[in-house]
PDB file of C-alpha atoms in Angstrom:
ATOM      1  CA  UNK A 938     107.947 -41.966 -26.869  1.00  0.00           C
ATOM      2  CA  UNK A 939     110.600 -40.776 -24.390  1.00  0.00           C
ATOM      3  CA  UNK A 940     114.090 -41.159 -25.802  1.00  0.00           C
ATOM      4  CA  UNK A 941     116.717 -43.128 -23.909  1.00  0.00           C
ATOM      5  CA  UNK A 942     120.342 -44.068 -24.486  1.00  0.00           C
ATOM      6  CA  UNK A 943     119.427 -47.605 -25.486  1.00  0.00           C
ATOM      7  CA  UNK A 944     120.521 -48.192 -29.079  1.00  0.00           C
ATOM      8  CA  UNK A 945     117.650 -47.590 -31.493  1.00  0.00           C
ATOM      9  CA  UNK A 946     116.629 -50.514 -33.674  1.00  0.00           C
ATOM     10  CA  UNK A 947     114.958 -49.498 -36.912  1.00  0.00           C
ATOM     11  CA  UNK A 948     114.429 -53.120 -37.873  1.00  0.00           C
ATOM     12  CA  UNK A 949     112.401 -53.656 -34.710  1.00  0.00           C
ATOM     13  CA  UNK A 950     110.420 -50.466 -35.310  1.00  0.00           C
ATOM     14  CA  UNK A 951     109.583 -51.501 -38.876  1.00  0.00           C
ATOM     15  CA  UNK A 952     108.516 -54.956 -37.755  1.00  0.00           C
ATOM     16  CA  UNK A 953     106.327 -53.565 -34.965  1.00  0.00           C
ATOM     17  CA  UNK A 954     104.608 -51.159 -37.351  1.00  0.00           C
ATOM     18  CA  UNK A 955     104.101 -53.877 -39.977  1.00  0.00           C
ATOM     19  CA  UNK A 956     102.776 -56.368 -37.418  1.00  0.00           C
ATOM     20  CA  UNK A 957     100.312 -53.843 -35.986  1.00  0.00           C
ATOM     21  CA  UNK A 958      99.171 -52.867 -39.491  1.00  0.00           C
ATOM     22  CA  UNK A 959      98.573 -56.471 -40.552  1.00  0.00           C
ATOM     23  CA  UNK A 960      96.828 -57.320 -37.285  1.00  0.00           C
ATOM     24  CA  UNK A 961      94.683 -54.206 -37.664  1.00  0.00           C
ATOM     25  CA  UNK A 962      93.586 -55.327 -41.115  1.00  0.00           C
ATOM     26  CA  UNK A 963      92.914 -58.797 -39.782  1.00  0.00           C
ATOM     27  CA  UNK A 964      90.872 -57.377 -36.904  1.00  0.00           C
ATOM     28  CA  UNK A 965      88.730 -55.225 -39.213  1.00  0.00           C
ATOM     29  CA  UNK A 966      88.113 -58.182 -41.528  1.00  0.00           C
ATOM     30  CA  UNK A 967      87.277 -60.409 -38.549  1.00  0.00           C
ATOM     31  CA  UNK A 968      84.688 -57.984 -37.172  1.00  0.00           C
ATOM     32  CA  UNK A 969      83.201 -57.498 -40.654  1.00  0.00           C
ATOM     33  CA  UNK A 970      82.772 -61.258 -41.102  1.00  0.00           C
ATOM     34  CA  UNK A 971      81.165 -61.607 -37.681  1.00  0.00           C
ATOM     35  CA  UNK A 972      78.684 -58.829 -38.397  1.00  0.00           C
ATOM     36  CA  UNK A 973      77.913 -60.234 -41.847  1.00  0.00           C
ATOM     37  CA  UNK A 974      77.175 -63.614 -40.268  1.00  0.00           C
ATOM     38  CA  UNK A 975      74.659 -62.103 -37.893  1.00  0.00           C
ATOM     39  CA  UNK A 976      76.657 -61.453 -34.746  1.00  0.00           C
ATOM     40  CA  UNK A 977      75.588 -58.169 -33.222  1.00  0.00           C
ATOM     41  CA  UNK A 978      78.131 -55.444 -33.887  1.00  0.00           C
ATOM     42  CA  UNK A 979      77.687 -53.892 -30.448  1.00  0.00           C
ATOM     43  CA  UNK A 980      78.393 -57.236 -28.743  1.00  0.00           C
ATOM     44  CA  UNK A 981      81.575 -57.779 -30.723  1.00  0.00           C
ATOM     45  CA  UNK A 982      82.842 -54.239 -30.201  1.00  0.00           C
ATOM     46  CA  UNK A 983      82.046 -54.118 -26.482  1.00  0.00           C
ATOM     47  CA  UNK A 984      83.801 -57.423 -25.810  1.00  0.00           C
ATOM     48  CA  UNK A 985      86.794 -56.527 -27.986  1.00  0.00           C
ATOM     49  CA  UNK A 986      87.118 -52.978 -26.684  1.00  0.00           C
ATOM     50  CA  UNK A 987      86.759 -54.044 -23.064  1.00  0.00           C
ATOM     51  CA  UNK A 988      89.470 -56.660 -23.271  1.00  0.00           C
ATOM     52  CA  UNK A 989      91.830 -54.347 -25.127  1.00  0.00           C
ATOM     53  CA  UNK A 990      91.467 -51.611 -22.498  1.00  0.00           C
ATOM     54  CA  UNK A 991      91.933 -54.009 -19.595  1.00  0.00           C
ATOM     55  CA  UNK A 992      94.916 -55.673 -21.229  1.00  0.00           C
ATOM     56  CA  UNK A 993      96.567 -52.371 -22.162  1.00  0.00           C
ATOM     57  CA  UNK A 994      96.085 -50.411 -18.944  1.00  0.00           C
ATOM     58  CA  UNK A 995      96.476 -53.249 -16.439  1.00  0.00           C
ATOM     59  CA  UNK A 996      99.003 -55.502 -18.206  1.00  0.00           C
ATOM     60  CA  UNK A 997     101.663 -54.891 -15.539  1.00  0.00           C
ATOM     61  CA  UNK A 998      99.361 -55.840 -12.652  1.00  0.00           C
ATOM     62  CA  UNK A 999      97.918 -58.821 -14.505  1.00  0.00           C
ATOM     63  CA  UNK A1000     101.378 -60.169 -15.366  1.00  0.00           C
ATOM     64  CA  UNK A1001     102.676 -59.762 -11.812  1.00  0.00           C
ATOM     65  CA  UNK A1002      99.622 -61.459 -10.341  1.00  0.00           C
ATOM     66  CA  UNK A1003      99.741 -64.334 -12.841  1.00  0.00           C
ATOM     67  CA  UNK A1004     103.430 -64.986 -12.214  1.00  0.00           C
ATOM     68  CA  UNK A1005     103.300 -64.583  -8.446  1.00  0.00           C
ATOM     69  CA  UNK A1006     105.517 -61.494  -8.385  1.00  0.00           C
ATOM     70  CA  UNK A1007     105.479 -58.825  -5.697  1.00  0.00           C
ATOM     71  CA  UNK A1008     107.037 -55.394  -5.655  1.00  0.00           C
ATOM     72  CA  UNK A1009     110.057 -55.024  -3.389  1.00  0.00           C
ATOM     73  CA  UNK A1010     111.584 -51.963  -1.748  1.00  0.00           C
ATOM     74  CA  UNK A1011     115.292 -50.985  -1.835  1.00  0.00           C
ATOM     75  CA  UNK A1012     115.542 -52.239   1.754  1.00  0.00           C
ATOM     76  CA  UNK A1013     114.238 -55.676   0.746  1.00  0.00           C
ATOM     77  CA  UNK A1014     116.417 -56.067  -2.367  1.00  0.00           C
ATOM     78  CA  UNK A1015     119.272 -53.535  -2.207  1.00  0.00           C
ATOM     79  CA  UNK A1016     121.513 -55.168  -4.851  1.00  0.00           C
ATOM     80  CA  UNK A1017     118.679 -55.511  -7.343  1.00  0.00           C
ATOM     81  CA  UNK A1018     117.585 -51.900  -6.870  1.00  0.00           C
ATOM     82  CA  UNK A1019     121.184 -50.681  -7.106  1.00  0.00           C
ATOM     83  CA  UNK A1020     121.683 -52.428 -10.456  1.00  0.00           C
ATOM     84  CA  UNK A1021     118.449 -50.999 -11.845  1.00  0.00           C
ATOM     85  CA  UNK A1022     119.311 -47.501 -10.545  1.00  0.00           C
ATOM     86  CA  UNK A1023     122.680 -47.746 -12.330  1.00  0.00           C
ATOM     87  CA  UNK A1024     121.092 -48.889 -15.597  1.00  0.00           C
ATOM     88  CA  UNK A1025     118.455 -46.141 -15.427  1.00  0.00           C
ATOM     89  CA  UNK A1026     121.210 -43.555 -15.021  1.00  0.00           C
ATOM     90  CA  UNK A1027     123.142 -45.057 -17.936  1.00  0.00           C
ATOM     91  CA  UNK A1028     120.045 -45.201 -20.158  1.00  0.00           C
ATOM     92  CA  UNK A1029     118.571 -41.875 -18.992  1.00  0.00           C
ATOM     93  CA  UNK A1030     115.154 -43.404 -18.389  1.00  0.00           C
ATOM     94  CA  UNK A1031     112.668 -43.408 -15.480  1.00  0.00           C
ATOM     95  CA  UNK A1032     113.097 -46.167 -12.930  1.00  0.00           C
ATOM     96  CA  UNK A1033     110.568 -48.982 -13.349  1.00  0.00           C
ATOM     97  CA  UNK A1034     108.931 -50.685 -10.407  1.00  0.00           C
ATOM     98  CA  UNK A1035     110.976 -53.638  -9.145  1.00  0.00           C
ATOM     99  CA  UNK A1036     109.481 -57.032  -8.301  1.00  0.00           C
ATOM    100  CA  UNK A1037     110.580 -60.525  -7.347  1.00  0.00           C
ATOM    101  CA  UNK A1038     108.718 -63.773  -8.061  1.00  0.00           C
ATOM    102  CA  UNK A1039     109.200 -66.783  -5.809  1.00  0.00           C
ATOM    103  CA  UNK A1040     110.143 -69.396  -8.384  1.00  0.00           C
ATOM    104  CA  UNK A1041     113.150 -71.639  -8.924  1.00  0.00           C
ATOM    105  CA  UNK A1042     112.803 -71.153 -12.704  1.00  0.00           C
ATOM    106  CA  UNK A1043     115.693 -68.754 -13.485  1.00  0.00           C
ATOM    107  CA  UNK A1044     114.099 -65.968 -15.492  1.00  0.00           C
ATOM    108  CA  UNK A1045     113.072 -62.313 -15.695  1.00  0.00           C
ATOM    109  CA  UNK A1046     110.516 -60.226 -17.546  1.00  0.00           C
ATOM    110  CA  UNK A1047     109.428 -56.623 -18.074  1.00  0.00           C
ATOM    111  CA  UNK A1048     105.907 -55.431 -18.706  1.00  0.00           C
ATOM    112  CA  UNK A1049     103.840 -52.229 -18.701  1.00  0.00           C
ATOM    113  CA  UNK A1050     102.367 -49.935 -21.321  1.00  0.00           C
ATOM    114  CA  UNK A1051     105.110 -47.273 -21.141  1.00  0.00           C
ATOM    115  CA  UNK A1052     108.190 -46.222 -19.194  1.00  0.00           C
ATOM    116  CA  UNK A1053     106.152 -44.585 -16.420  1.00  0.00           C
ATOM    117  CA  UNK A1054     104.067 -47.718 -15.835  1.00  0.00           C
ATOM    118  CA  UNK A1055     106.748 -50.372 -16.298  1.00  0.00           C
ATOM    119  CA  UNK A1056     107.760 -53.130 -13.924  1.00  0.00           C
ATOM    120  CA  UNK A1057     110.818 -55.389 -14.079  1.00  0.00           C
ATOM    121  CA  UNK A1058     110.491 -58.714 -12.294  1.00  0.00           C
ATOM    122  CA  UNK A1059     113.132 -61.360 -11.611  1.00  0.00           C
ATOM    123  CA  UNK A1060     112.707 -64.781 -10.058  1.00  0.00           C
ATOM    124  CA  UNK A1061     114.464 -65.950  -6.922  1.00  0.00           C
ATOM    125  CA  UNK A1062     115.951 -68.736  -9.051  1.00  0.00           C
ATOM    126  CA  UNK A1063     117.674 -66.163 -11.265  1.00  0.00           C
ATOM    127  CA  UNK A1064     119.002 -64.167  -8.299  1.00  0.00           C
ATOM    128  CA  UNK A1065     120.558 -67.303  -6.809  1.00  0.00           C
ATOM    129  CA  UNK A1066     122.310 -68.371 -10.005  1.00  0.00           C
ATOM    130  CA  UNK A1067     123.765 -65.231 -11.594  1.00  0.00           C
ATOM    131  CA  UNK A1068     126.697 -63.013 -10.693  1.00  0.00           C
ATOM    132  CA  UNK A1069     126.185 -59.252 -10.412  1.00  0.00           C
ATOM    133  CA  UNK A1070     127.544 -58.650 -13.942  1.00  0.00           C
ATOM    134  CA  UNK A1071     125.356 -61.374 -15.435  1.00  0.00           C
ATOM    135  CA  UNK A1072     122.284 -60.048 -13.626  1.00  0.00           C
ATOM    136  CA  UNK A1073     123.033 -56.551 -14.895  1.00  0.00           C
ATOM    137  CA  UNK A1074     123.116 -57.899 -18.446  1.00  0.00           C
ATOM    138  CA  UNK A1075     119.720 -59.574 -18.003  1.00  0.00           C
ATOM    139  CA  UNK A1076     118.204 -56.430 -16.470  1.00  0.00           C
ATOM    140  CA  UNK A1077     119.571 -54.277 -19.314  1.00  0.00           C
ATOM    141  CA  UNK A1078     117.944 -56.704 -21.772  1.00  0.00           C
ATOM    142  CA  UNK A1079     114.588 -56.402 -19.990  1.00  0.00           C
ATOM    143  CA  UNK A1080     114.731 -52.632 -19.639  1.00  0.00           C
ATOM    144  CA  UNK A1081     115.449 -52.272 -23.350  1.00  0.00           C
ATOM    145  CA  UNK A1082     112.049 -53.888 -23.980  1.00  0.00           C
ATOM    146  CA  UNK A1083     110.490 -51.019 -22.040  1.00  0.00           C
ATOM    147  CA  UNK A1084     112.578 -48.399 -23.850  1.00  0.00           C
ATOM    148  CA  UNK A1085     111.666 -49.817 -27.271  1.00  0.00           C
ATOM    149  CA  UNK A1086     107.950 -49.953 -26.343  1.00  0.00           C
ATOM    150  CA  UNK A1087     107.755 -53.496 -27.704  1.00  0.00           C
ATOM    151  CA  UNK A1088     106.118 -54.698 -24.459  1.00  0.00           C
ATOM    152  CA  UNK A1089     103.090 -52.503 -25.208  1.00  0.00           C
ATOM    153  CA  UNK A1090     103.053 -53.602 -28.847  1.00  0.00           C
ATOM    154  CA  UNK A1091     103.139 -57.293 -27.870  1.00  0.00           C
ATOM    155  CA  UNK A1092     100.295 -56.703 -25.401  1.00  0.00           C
ATOM    156  CA  UNK A1093      98.100 -55.179 -28.098  1.00  0.00           C
ATOM    157  CA  UNK A1094      99.191 -57.705 -30.719  1.00  0.00           C
ATOM    158  CA  UNK A1095      98.193 -60.670 -28.562  1.00  0.00           C
ATOM    159  CA  UNK A1096      94.747 -59.144 -28.053  1.00  0.00           C
ATOM    160  CA  UNK A1097      93.343 -60.314 -31.393  1.00  0.00           C
ATOM    161  CA  UNK A1098      93.981 -63.960 -30.536  1.00  0.00           C
ATOM    162  CA  UNK A1099      92.049 -63.467 -27.289  1.00  0.00           C
ATOM    163  CA  UNK A1100      89.102 -61.967 -29.174  1.00  0.00           C
ATOM    164  CA  UNK A1101      89.116 -64.890 -31.611  1.00  0.00           C
ATOM    165  CA  UNK A1102      88.942 -67.314 -28.702  1.00  0.00           C
ATOM    166  CA  UNK A1103      86.134 -65.322 -27.106  1.00  0.00           C
ATOM    167  CA  UNK A1104      84.080 -65.354 -30.279  1.00  0.00           C
ATOM    168  CA  UNK A1105      84.461 -69.123 -30.555  1.00  0.00           C
ATOM    169  CA  UNK A1106      83.011 -69.498 -27.070  1.00  0.00           C
ATOM    170  CA  UNK A1107      80.336 -66.920 -27.861  1.00  0.00           C
ATOM    171  CA  UNK A1108      79.244 -68.981 -30.860  1.00  0.00           C
ATOM    172  CA  UNK A1109      79.148 -72.175 -28.821  1.00  0.00           C
ATOM    173  CA  UNK A1110      77.330 -70.888 -25.760  1.00  0.00           C
ATOM    174  CA  UNK A1111      74.739 -68.623 -27.419  1.00  0.00           C
ATOM    175  CA  UNK A1112      73.358 -71.264 -29.736  1.00  0.00           C
ATOM    176  CA  UNK A1113      74.608 -69.714 -32.965  1.00  0.00           C
ATOM    177  CA  UNK A1114      75.826 -73.144 -33.942  1.00  0.00           C
ATOM    178  CA  UNK A1115      72.220 -74.293 -34.332  1.00  0.00           C
ATOM    179  CA  UNK A1116      71.165 -71.560 -36.753  1.00  0.00           C
ATOM    180  CA  UNK A1117      71.885 -71.570 -40.462  1.00  0.00           C
ATOM    181  CA  UNK A1118      72.176 -68.842 -43.010  1.00  0.00           C
ATOM    182  CA  UNK A1119      69.323 -67.998 -45.422  1.00  0.00           C
ATOM    183  CA  UNK A1120      70.589 -70.392 -48.090  1.00  0.00           C
ATOM    184  CA  UNK A1121      70.587 -73.386 -45.761  1.00  0.00           C
ATOM    185  CA  UNK A1122      74.384 -73.600 -45.630  1.00  0.00           C
ATOM    186  CA  UNK A1123      76.664 -74.355 -42.726  1.00  0.00           C
ATOM    187  CA  UNK A1124      75.571 -73.333 -39.211  1.00  0.00           C
ATOM    188  CA  UNK A1125      76.566 -69.735 -38.493  1.00  0.00           C
ATOM    189  CA  UNK A1126      78.287 -70.793 -35.285  1.00  0.00           C
ATOM    190  CA  UNK A1127      80.487 -73.267 -37.158  1.00  0.00           C
ATOM    191  CA  UNK A1128      81.489 -70.596 -39.663  1.00  0.00           C
ATOM    192  CA  UNK A1129      82.349 -68.194 -36.827  1.00  0.00           C
ATOM    193  CA  UNK A1130      84.396 -70.903 -35.145  1.00  0.00           C
ATOM    194  CA  UNK A1131      86.350 -71.663 -38.332  1.00  0.00           C
ATOM    195  CA  UNK A1132      86.997 -67.964 -38.979  1.00  0.00           C
ATOM    196  CA  UNK A1133      88.093 -67.505 -35.360  1.00  0.00           C
ATOM    197  CA  UNK A1134      90.553 -70.405 -35.607  1.00  0.00           C
ATOM    198  CA  UNK A1135      92.022 -68.924 -38.797  1.00  0.00           C
ATOM    199  CA  UNK A1136      92.319 -65.474 -37.221  1.00  0.00           C
ATOM    200  CA  UNK A1137      93.980 -66.940 -34.140  1.00  0.00           C
ATOM    201  CA  UNK A1138      96.478 -68.900 -36.251  1.00  0.00           C
ATOM    202  CA  UNK A1139      97.499 -65.849 -38.302  1.00  0.00           C
ATOM    203  CA  UNK A1140      97.798 -63.567 -35.259  1.00  0.00           C
ATOM    204  CA  UNK A1141      99.789 -66.278 -33.441  1.00  0.00           C
ATOM    205  CA  UNK A1142     102.340 -66.542 -36.248  1.00  0.00           C
ATOM    206  CA  UNK A1143     102.692 -62.762 -36.591  1.00  0.00           C
ATOM    207  CA  UNK A1144     103.237 -62.183 -32.880  1.00  0.00           C
ATOM    208  CA  UNK A1145     105.707 -65.089 -32.617  1.00  0.00           C
ATOM    209  CA  UNK A1146     107.777 -63.695 -35.483  1.00  0.00           C
ATOM    210  CA  UNK A1147     107.842 -60.254 -33.846  1.00  0.00           C
ATOM    211  CA  UNK A1148     108.669 -61.799 -30.467  1.00  0.00           C
ATOM    212  CA  UNK A1149     111.739 -63.604 -31.820  1.00  0.00           C
ATOM    213  CA  UNK A1150     113.112 -60.454 -33.404  1.00  0.00           C
ATOM    214  CA  UNK A1151     112.462 -58.277 -30.356  1.00  0.00           C
ATOM    215  CA  UNK A1152     114.544 -60.660 -28.220  1.00  0.00           C
ATOM    216  CA  UNK A1153     117.515 -60.223 -30.554  1.00  0.00           C
ATOM    217  CA  UNK A1154     116.995 -56.447 -30.484  1.00  0.00           C
ATOM    218  CA  UNK A1155     116.907 -56.463 -26.662  1.00  0.00           C
ATOM    219  CA  UNK A1156     120.092 -58.556 -26.499  1.00  0.00           C
ATOM    220  CA  UNK A1157     121.870 -56.084 -28.752  1.00  0.00           C
ATOM    221  CA  UNK A1158     120.595 -52.949 -26.997  1.00  0.00           C
ATOM    222  CA  UNK A1159     121.357 -54.325 -23.542  1.00  0.00           C
ATOM    223  CA  UNK A1160     124.862 -55.435 -24.518  1.00  0.00           C
ATOM    224  CA  UNK A1161     125.687 -52.061 -26.091  1.00  0.00           C
ATOM    225  CA  UNK A1162     124.428 -50.187 -23.029  1.00  0.00           C
ATOM    226  CA  UNK A1163     126.497 -52.160 -20.512  1.00  0.00           C
ATOM    227  CA  UNK A1164     129.407 -52.652 -22.936  1.00  0.00           C
ATOM    228  CA  UNK A1165     129.646 -56.206 -21.592  1.00  0.00           C
ATOM    229  CA  UNK A1166     128.069 -58.575 -24.123  1.00  0.00           C
ATOM    230  CA  UNK A1167     130.050 -61.473 -22.632  1.00  0.00           C
ATOM    231  CA  UNK A1168     128.162 -61.083 -19.327  1.00  0.00           C
ATOM    232  CA  UNK A1169     124.819 -61.372 -21.106  1.00  0.00           C
ATOM    233  CA  UNK A1170     126.086 -64.361 -23.101  1.00  0.00           C
ATOM    234  CA  UNK A1171     127.213 -66.025 -19.882  1.00  0.00           C
ATOM    235  CA  UNK A1172     123.795 -65.422 -18.304  1.00  0.00           C
ATOM    236  CA  UNK A1173     122.017 -66.845 -21.353  1.00  0.00           C
ATOM    237  CA  UNK A1174     124.175 -69.959 -21.330  1.00  0.00           C
ATOM    238  CA  UNK A1175     123.767 -70.471 -17.605  1.00  0.00           C
ATOM    239  CA  UNK A1176     119.996 -69.925 -17.602  1.00  0.00           C
ATOM    240  CA  UNK A1177     119.388 -72.114 -20.652  1.00  0.00           C
ATOM    241  CA  UNK A1178     121.524 -74.915 -19.205  1.00  0.00           C
ATOM    242  CA  UNK A1179     119.838 -74.774 -15.800  1.00  0.00           C
ATOM    243  CA  UNK A1180     116.358 -75.101 -17.361  1.00  0.00           C
ATOM    244  CA  UNK A1181     117.043 -78.814 -17.819  1.00  0.00           C
ATOM    245  CA  UNK A1182     117.417 -79.226 -14.046  1.00  0.00           C
ATOM    246  CA  UNK A1183     114.148 -77.466 -13.146  1.00  0.00           C
ATOM    247  CA  UNK A1184     111.201 -79.756 -12.226  1.00  0.00           C
ATOM    248  CA  UNK A1185     108.956 -80.365 -15.243  1.00  0.00           C
ATOM    249  CA  UNK A1186     105.868 -79.185 -13.363  1.00  0.00           C
ATOM    250  CA  UNK A1187     107.457 -75.780 -12.670  1.00  0.00           C
ATOM    251  CA  UNK A1188     108.497 -75.397 -16.312  1.00  0.00           C
ATOM    252  CA  UNK A1189     105.018 -76.213 -17.558  1.00  0.00           C
ATOM    253  CA  UNK A1190     103.542 -73.561 -15.277  1.00  0.00           C
ATOM    254  CA  UNK A1191     105.974 -71.012 -16.704  1.00  0.00           C
ATOM    255  CA  UNK A1192     105.582 -71.930 -20.398  1.00  0.00           C
ATOM    256  CA  UNK A1193     102.432 -69.805 -21.031  1.00  0.00           C
ATOM    257  CA  UNK A1194     104.463 -66.680 -20.188  1.00  0.00           C
ATOM    258  CA  UNK A1195     107.432 -67.413 -22.467  1.00  0.00           C
ATOM    259  CA  UNK A1196     106.734 -64.377 -24.668  1.00  0.00           C
ATOM    260  CA  UNK A1197     107.622 -62.114 -21.726  1.00  0.00           C
ATOM    261  CA  UNK A1198     110.603 -64.057 -20.360  1.00  0.00           C
ATOM    262  CA  UNK A1199     114.327 -63.444 -20.840  1.00  0.00           C
ATOM    263  CA  UNK A1200     114.785 -67.089 -21.898  1.00  0.00           C
ATOM    264  CA  UNK A1201     112.083 -69.629 -22.792  1.00  0.00           C
ATOM    265  CA  UNK A1202     111.021 -72.113 -20.120  1.00  0.00           C
ATOM    266  CA  UNK A1203     110.683 -75.392 -22.033  1.00  0.00           C
ATOM    267  CA  UNK A1204     109.866 -78.711 -20.425  1.00  0.00           C
ATOM    268  CA  UNK A1205     111.858 -81.824 -21.440  1.00  0.00           C
ATOM    269  CA  UNK A1206     110.845 -83.121 -24.838  1.00  0.00           C
ATOM    270  CA  UNK A1207     109.339 -79.805 -25.916  1.00  0.00           C
ATOM    271  CA  UNK A1208     110.499 -78.757 -29.354  1.00  0.00           C
ATOM    272  CA  UNK A1209     111.183 -75.093 -29.973  1.00  0.00           C
ATOM    273  CA  UNK A1210     110.083 -75.476 -33.606  1.00  0.00           C
ATOM    274  CA  UNK A1211     106.902 -77.253 -32.562  1.00  0.00           C
ATOM    275  CA  UNK A1212     106.037 -74.482 -30.152  1.00  0.00           C
ATOM    276  CA  UNK A1213     106.608 -71.762 -32.785  1.00  0.00           C
ATOM    277  CA  UNK A1214     109.045 -70.333 -30.289  1.00  0.00           C
ATOM    278  CA  UNK A1215     108.778 -66.874 -28.802  1.00  0.00           C
ATOM    279  CA  UNK A1216     112.598 -66.720 -28.695  1.00  0.00           C
ATOM    280  CA  UNK A1217     115.315 -67.240 -31.321  1.00  0.00           C
ATOM    281  CA  UNK A1218     117.658 -70.240 -30.918  1.00  0.00           C
ATOM    282  CA  UNK A1219     120.324 -69.869 -28.231  1.00  0.00           C
ATOM    283  CA  UNK A1220     123.133 -70.271 -30.779  1.00  0.00           C
ATOM    284  CA  UNK A1221     121.825 -67.351 -32.799  1.00  0.00           C
ATOM    285  CA  UNK A1222     121.681 -65.118 -29.723  1.00  0.00           C
ATOM    286  CA  UNK A1223     125.210 -66.098 -28.677  1.00  0.00           C
ATOM    287  CA  UNK A1224     126.551 -65.531 -32.203  1.00  0.00           C
ATOM    288  CA  UNK A1225     125.108 -62.017 -32.214  1.00  0.00           C
ATOM    289  CA  UNK A1226     126.668 -61.247 -28.827  1.00  0.00           C
ATOM    290  CA  UNK A1227     130.024 -62.592 -30.045  1.00  0.00           C
ATOM    291  CA  UNK A1228     129.865 -60.216 -33.038  1.00  0.00           C
ATOM    292  CA  UNK A1229     129.088 -57.308 -30.712  1.00  0.00           C
ATOM    293  CA  UNK A1230     132.089 -58.250 -28.551  1.00  0.00           C
ATOM    294  CA  UNK A1231     134.280 -58.168 -31.649  1.00  0.00           C
ATOM    295  CA  UNK A1232     132.870 -54.768 -32.655  1.00  0.00           C
ATOM    296  CA  UNK A1233     133.594 -53.383 -29.172  1.00  0.00           C
ATOM    297  CA  UNK A1234     137.058 -54.945 -29.140  1.00  0.00           C
ATOM    298  CA  UNK A1235     136.295 -56.988 -26.043  1.00  0.00           C
ATOM    299  CA  UNK A1236     137.176 -60.657 -25.443  1.00  0.00           C
TER     300      UNK A1236
END
């Protein structure tokens, strides 16, 4: 991992290692159960391995395509490129690709397997609403995700849930649900489906817990790099407040990508607790930034 000037976060590192270890154990147990129930090992491994490789190596392109983002040149977005150039110089890290998504939802995200293959994308809604200082705070937050490598870890961590969903469909569409084990018990397909649901639930909770912590770590690292935690706090407050004025249909389209966003896009009536949120509560993020301001001796 290339070192940068973003503040290291040992708590984040420990949580990423622990999450990957637990998900690895879960994955091994999942494959073992599938094989024991009669699913062909080669089928399981080919499907799992294929999706992992695609997700890992093409996560940046997939995310940009899914969110309607396109890469922009310095001539097309000079202010945005200038801010990212400044942050790269401050952090001593390679410049990521820069993209803009045509969406009124004010948000930003970073993705990519490492610093050399990273992309930072902001929406037109965010560019219209934030000042230069606030935008710099958001970009520092996103670039810290790249520096900490937590984008790659989240990509791999979410993979197990995808495999569990695939195996459920595999059981349904290949007729495994009609066959029973040698003792005349439950249909094999039903057992696979139940195991898959359990695996998905556990992986979901683990990745959500890691996601909430990594957002706090990115807030802290970004604020310490720019030395302006108040600008990031202002951006958070502004973005979170403006979400209520975004059309519900646009918010619902954005909700599946909340794990990658700077701030969660929640439609009216959606409960953060009910969604097992990808982000910590706004008050907790603002409290942390206020403490950092006090540590730096800034208002």
